[in-house]
PDB file of C-alpha atoms in Angstrom:
ATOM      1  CA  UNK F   1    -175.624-117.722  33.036  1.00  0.00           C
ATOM      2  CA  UNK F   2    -174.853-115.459  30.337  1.00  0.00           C
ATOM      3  CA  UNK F   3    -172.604-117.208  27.666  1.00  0.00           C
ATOM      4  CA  UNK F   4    -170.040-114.113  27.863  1.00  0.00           C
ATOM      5  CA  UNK F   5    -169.737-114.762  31.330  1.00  0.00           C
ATOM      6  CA  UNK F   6    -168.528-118.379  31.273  1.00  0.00           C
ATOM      7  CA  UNK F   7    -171.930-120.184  30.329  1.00  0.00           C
ATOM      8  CA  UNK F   8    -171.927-123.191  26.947  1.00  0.00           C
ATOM      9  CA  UNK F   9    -171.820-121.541  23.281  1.00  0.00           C
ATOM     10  CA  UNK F  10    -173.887-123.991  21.477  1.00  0.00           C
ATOM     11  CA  UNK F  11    -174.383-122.106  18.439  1.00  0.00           C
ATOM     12  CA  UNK F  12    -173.302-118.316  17.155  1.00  0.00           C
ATOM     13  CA  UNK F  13    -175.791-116.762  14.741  1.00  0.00           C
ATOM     14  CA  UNK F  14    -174.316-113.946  12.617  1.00  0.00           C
ATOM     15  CA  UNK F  15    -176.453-111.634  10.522  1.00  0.00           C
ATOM     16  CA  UNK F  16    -173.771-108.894   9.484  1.00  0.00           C
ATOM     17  CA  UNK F  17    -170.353-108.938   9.192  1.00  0.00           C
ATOM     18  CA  UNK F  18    -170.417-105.814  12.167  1.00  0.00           C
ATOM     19  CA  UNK F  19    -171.767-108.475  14.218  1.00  0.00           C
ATOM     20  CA  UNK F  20    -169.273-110.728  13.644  1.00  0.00           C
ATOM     21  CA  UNK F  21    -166.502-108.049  14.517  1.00  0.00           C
ATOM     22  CA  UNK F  22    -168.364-106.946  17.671  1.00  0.00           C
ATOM     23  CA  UNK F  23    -169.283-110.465  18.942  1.00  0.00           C
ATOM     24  CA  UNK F  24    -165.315-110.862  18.560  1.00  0.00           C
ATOM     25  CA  UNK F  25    -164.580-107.984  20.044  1.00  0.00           C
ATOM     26  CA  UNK F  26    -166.764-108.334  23.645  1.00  0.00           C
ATOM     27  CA  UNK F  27    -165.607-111.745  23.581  1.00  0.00           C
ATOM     28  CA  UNK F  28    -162.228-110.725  23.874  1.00  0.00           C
ATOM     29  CA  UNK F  29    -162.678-108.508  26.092  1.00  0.00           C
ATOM     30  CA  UNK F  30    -165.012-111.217  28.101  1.00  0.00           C
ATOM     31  CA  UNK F  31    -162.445-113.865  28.309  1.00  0.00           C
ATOM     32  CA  UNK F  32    -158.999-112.397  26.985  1.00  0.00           C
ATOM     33  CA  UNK F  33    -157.065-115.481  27.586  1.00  0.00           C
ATOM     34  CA  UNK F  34    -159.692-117.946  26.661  1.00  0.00           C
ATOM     35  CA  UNK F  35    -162.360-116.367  24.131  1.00  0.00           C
ATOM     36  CA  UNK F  36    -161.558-118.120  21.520  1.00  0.00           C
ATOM     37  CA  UNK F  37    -161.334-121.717  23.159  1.00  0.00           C
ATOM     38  CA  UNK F  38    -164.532-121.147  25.074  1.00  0.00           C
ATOM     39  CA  UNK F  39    -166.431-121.246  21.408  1.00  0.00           C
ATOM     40  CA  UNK F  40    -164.095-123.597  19.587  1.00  0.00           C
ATOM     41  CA  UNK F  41    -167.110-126.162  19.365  1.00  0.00           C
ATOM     42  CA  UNK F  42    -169.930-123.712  18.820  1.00  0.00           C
ATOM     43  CA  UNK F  43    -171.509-124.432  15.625  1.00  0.00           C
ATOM     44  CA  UNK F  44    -171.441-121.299  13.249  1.00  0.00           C
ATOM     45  CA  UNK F  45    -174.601-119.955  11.495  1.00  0.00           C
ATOM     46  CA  UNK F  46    -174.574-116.990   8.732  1.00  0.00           C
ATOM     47  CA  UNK F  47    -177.201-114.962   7.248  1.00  0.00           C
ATOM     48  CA  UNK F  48    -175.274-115.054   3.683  1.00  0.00           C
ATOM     49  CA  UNK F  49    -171.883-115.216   1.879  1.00  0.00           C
ATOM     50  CA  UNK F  50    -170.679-112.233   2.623  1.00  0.00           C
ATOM     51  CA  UNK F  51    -171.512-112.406   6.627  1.00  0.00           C
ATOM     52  CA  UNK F  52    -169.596-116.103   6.435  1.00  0.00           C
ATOM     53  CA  UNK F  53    -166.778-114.680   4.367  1.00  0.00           C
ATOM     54  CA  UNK F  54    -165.639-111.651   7.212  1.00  0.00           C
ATOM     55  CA  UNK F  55    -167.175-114.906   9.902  1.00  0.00           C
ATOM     56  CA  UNK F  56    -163.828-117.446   8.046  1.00  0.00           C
ATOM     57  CA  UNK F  57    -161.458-114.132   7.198  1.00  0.00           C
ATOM     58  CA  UNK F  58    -161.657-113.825  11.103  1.00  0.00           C
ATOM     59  CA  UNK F  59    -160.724-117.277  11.966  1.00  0.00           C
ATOM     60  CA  UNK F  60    -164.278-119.021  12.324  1.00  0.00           C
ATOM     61  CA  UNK F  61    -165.423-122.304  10.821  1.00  0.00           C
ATOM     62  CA  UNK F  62    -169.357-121.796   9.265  1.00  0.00           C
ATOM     63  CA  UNK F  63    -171.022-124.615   9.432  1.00  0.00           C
ATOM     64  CA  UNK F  64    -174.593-123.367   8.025  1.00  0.00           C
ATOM     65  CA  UNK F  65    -174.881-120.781   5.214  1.00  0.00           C
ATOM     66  CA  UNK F  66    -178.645-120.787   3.005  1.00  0.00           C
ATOM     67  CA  UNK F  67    -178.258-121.479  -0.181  1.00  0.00           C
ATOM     68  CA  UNK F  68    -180.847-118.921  -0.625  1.00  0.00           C
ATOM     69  CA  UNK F  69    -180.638-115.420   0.833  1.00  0.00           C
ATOM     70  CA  UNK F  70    -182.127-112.020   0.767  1.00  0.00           C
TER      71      UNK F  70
END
């Protein structure tokens, strides 16, 4: 199953802040009552500081963030 249509989030990988704000966005419109809940225990990856800033400005938790990026 496709995780947008009701499969496990395990783990979100975000490599732009766009796809942060689109993810959110087709998630909402996915699940509008329960998008949120449905990856409340995902573990949160970003490419860099800036992708995990607009990733925690948006209500996410990052868990991983390189020390070193490019």
């Amino acid at each position: 199953r496709d995780a947008l249509d009701g499969g496990p989030i395990d783990l979100l990988t975000f490599t732009s802040s766009s796809t942060v704000t689109s993810f959110l966005k087709l998630l909402a419109r996915a699940a509008p009552d329960d998008g949120r809940q449905r990856i409340a225990g995902a573990q949160v990856a970003c490419i860099g500081p800036i992708t995990a800033a607009t990733a925690r400005e948006s209500g996410l938790r990052v868990d991983v963030v390189p020390e070193e990026y490019t």
